[in-house]
mmCIF file of C-alpha atoms and ligand atoms in Angstrom:
data_model
loop_
_atom_site.group_PDB
_atom_site.id
_atom_site.type_symbol
_atom_site.label_atom_id
_atom_site.label_comp_id
_atom_site.label_asym_id
_atom_site.label_seq_id
_atom_site.Cartn_x
_atom_site.Cartn_y
_atom_site.Cartn_z
ATOM 1 C CA UNK A 13 -11.053 3.423 21.872
ATOM 2 C CA UNK A 14 -12.825 6.617 20.865
ATOM 3 C CA UNK A 15 -11.745 8.021 17.489
ATOM 4 C CA UNK A 16 -11.107 11.756 17.643
ATOM 5 C CA UNK A 17 -11.025 14.200 14.768
ATOM 6 C CA UNK A 18 -10.986 17.919 14.060
ATOM 7 C CA UNK A 19 -9.909 20.601 11.616
ATOM 8 C CA UNK A 20 -6.672 19.452 9.962
ATOM 9 C CA UNK A 21 -5.564 23.073 9.581
ATOM 10 C CA UNK A 22 -5.880 23.799 13.309
ATOM 11 C CA UNK A 23 -5.382 20.522 15.197
ATOM 12 C CA UNK A 24 -1.913 18.949 15.025
ATOM 13 C CA UNK A 25 -3.208 15.463 15.845
ATOM 14 C CA UNK A 26 -5.367 15.152 12.728
ATOM 15 C CA UNK A 27 -3.496 13.195 10.031
ATOM 16 C CA UNK A 28 -2.821 15.322 6.945
ATOM 17 C CA UNK A 29 -2.966 13.239 3.762
ATOM 18 C CA UNK A 30 -1.408 14.176 0.437
ATOM 19 C CA UNK A 31 -1.616 12.149 -2.766
ATOM 20 C CA UNK A 32 1.602 10.824 -4.340
ATOM 21 C CA UNK A 33 2.110 9.310 -7.764
ATOM 22 C CA UNK A 34 2.104 5.779 -6.267
ATOM 23 C CA UNK A 35 0.234 6.232 -3.007
ATOM 24 C CA UNK A 36 -0.232 8.678 -0.168
ATOM 25 C CA UNK A 37 1.865 10.665 2.272
ATOM 26 C CA UNK A 38 0.607 11.213 5.821
ATOM 27 C CA UNK A 39 1.964 13.913 8.127
ATOM 28 C CA UNK A 40 1.093 14.457 11.809
ATOM 29 C CA UNK A 41 0.170 17.302 11.696
ATOM 30 C CA UNK A 42 -0.400 20.138 9.290
ATOM 31 C CA UNK A 43 -0.304 23.332 11.437
ATOM 32 C CA UNK A 44 2.803 22.054 13.266
ATOM 33 C CA UNK A 45 4.599 18.715 13.310
ATOM 34 C CA UNK A 46 3.554 16.754 16.398
ATOM 35 C CA UNK A 47 6.266 16.350 19.087
ATOM 36 C CA UNK A 48 8.280 13.101 19.136
ATOM 37 C CA UNK A 49 9.794 13.167 22.628
ATOM 38 C CA UNK A 50 10.294 10.289 25.077
ATOM 39 C CA UNK A 51 7.138 11.236 26.982
ATOM 40 C CA UNK A 52 4.898 12.429 24.126
ATOM 41 C CA UNK A 53 5.001 10.896 20.666
ATOM 42 C CA UNK A 54 3.089 9.284 17.805
ATOM 43 C CA UNK A 55 3.093 5.478 18.179
ATOM 44 C CA UNK A 56 1.745 4.579 14.733
ATOM 45 C CA UNK A 57 0.020 5.770 11.563
ATOM 46 C CA UNK A 58 -2.494 3.537 9.754
ATOM 47 C CA UNK A 59 -3.800 4.087 6.226
ATOM 48 C CA UNK A 60 -7.263 2.927 5.176
ATOM 49 C CA UNK A 61 -8.361 2.725 1.525
ATOM 50 C CA UNK A 62 -11.983 2.006 0.671
ATOM 51 C CA UNK A 63 -12.731 0.862 4.191
ATOM 52 C CA UNK A 64 -9.774 -1.504 4.580
ATOM 53 C CA UNK A 65 -6.593 -1.094 6.611
ATOM 54 C CA UNK A 66 -3.862 -1.329 3.959
ATOM 55 C CA UNK A 67 -0.706 -0.448 5.913
ATOM 56 C CA UNK A 68 0.589 0.593 9.313
ATOM 57 C CA UNK A 69 3.865 2.312 10.194
ATOM 58 C CA UNK A 70 5.213 2.404 13.757
ATOM 59 C CA UNK A 71 7.325 5.171 15.281
ATOM 60 C CA UNK A 72 9.526 5.814 18.278
ATOM 61 C CA UNK A 73 10.668 9.019 19.980
ATOM 62 C CA UNK A 74 13.011 11.004 17.742
ATOM 63 C CA UNK A 75 11.435 9.802 14.490
ATOM 64 C CA UNK A 76 9.608 12.175 12.165
ATOM 65 C CA UNK A 77 5.833 11.492 12.329
ATOM 66 C CA UNK A 78 5.580 11.316 8.546
ATOM 67 C CA UNK A 79 4.921 8.203 6.458
ATOM 68 C CA UNK A 80 4.698 7.403 2.761
ATOM 69 C CA UNK A 81 2.437 4.523 1.777
ATOM 70 C CA UNK A 82 2.957 2.948 -1.634
ATOM 71 C CA UNK A 83 -0.539 1.506 -2.149
ATOM 72 C CA UNK A 84 -3.283 1.308 -4.747
ATOM 73 C CA UNK A 85 -5.455 4.398 -4.941
ATOM 74 C CA UNK A 86 -9.047 4.359 -3.801
ATOM 75 C CA UNK A 87 -12.086 6.587 -3.685
ATOM 76 C CA UNK A 88 -12.337 6.798 0.116
ATOM 77 C CA UNK A 89 -9.053 7.321 1.982
ATOM 78 C CA UNK A 90 -8.402 8.142 5.607
ATOM 79 C CA UNK A 91 -5.590 7.771 8.116
ATOM 80 C CA UNK A 92 -5.487 7.158 11.854
ATOM 81 C CA UNK A 93 -2.710 7.858 14.314
ATOM 82 C CA UNK A 94 -2.178 7.094 17.968
ATOM 83 C CA UNK A 95 -0.625 9.715 20.251
ATOM 84 C CA UNK A 96 0.547 8.119 23.501
ATOM 85 C CA UNK A 97 -0.916 11.060 25.476
ATOM 86 C CA UNK A 98 -3.877 12.322 23.440
ATOM 87 C CA UNK A 99 -5.386 9.183 21.928
ATOM 88 C CA UNK A 100 -6.540 7.942 18.538
ATOM 89 C CA UNK A 101 -7.199 10.473 15.731
ATOM 90 C CA UNK A 102 -8.548 10.239 12.205
ATOM 91 C CA UNK A 103 -8.110 12.483 9.186
ATOM 92 C CA UNK A 104 -9.801 12.100 5.795
ATOM 93 C CA UNK A 105 -8.205 12.676 2.393
ATOM 94 C CA UNK A 106 -10.022 15.570 0.753
HETATM 95 FE FE1 FE2 B 201 -0.201 14.432 21.335
#
């Protein structure tokens, strides 16, 4: 599956990553929270640290598309999410 990306400040599908004391918080998305309706929702969020998938959280309609991952910190961090309508998206921690 093609991995899509874009400007996190403009595109609501790009995962927005914030650092926590013990991990990272990922929100879909930053300009507006992505819908979570029966027909259009985020299926999962994955977190990758230093090139490895470290955790995955699954969602269903009605959930908030926000996840906190209590993981070891790394130097390269990105998240991916799957929208059931618009595909697979990646956002990097900056
Ligand atoms: Fe979508």
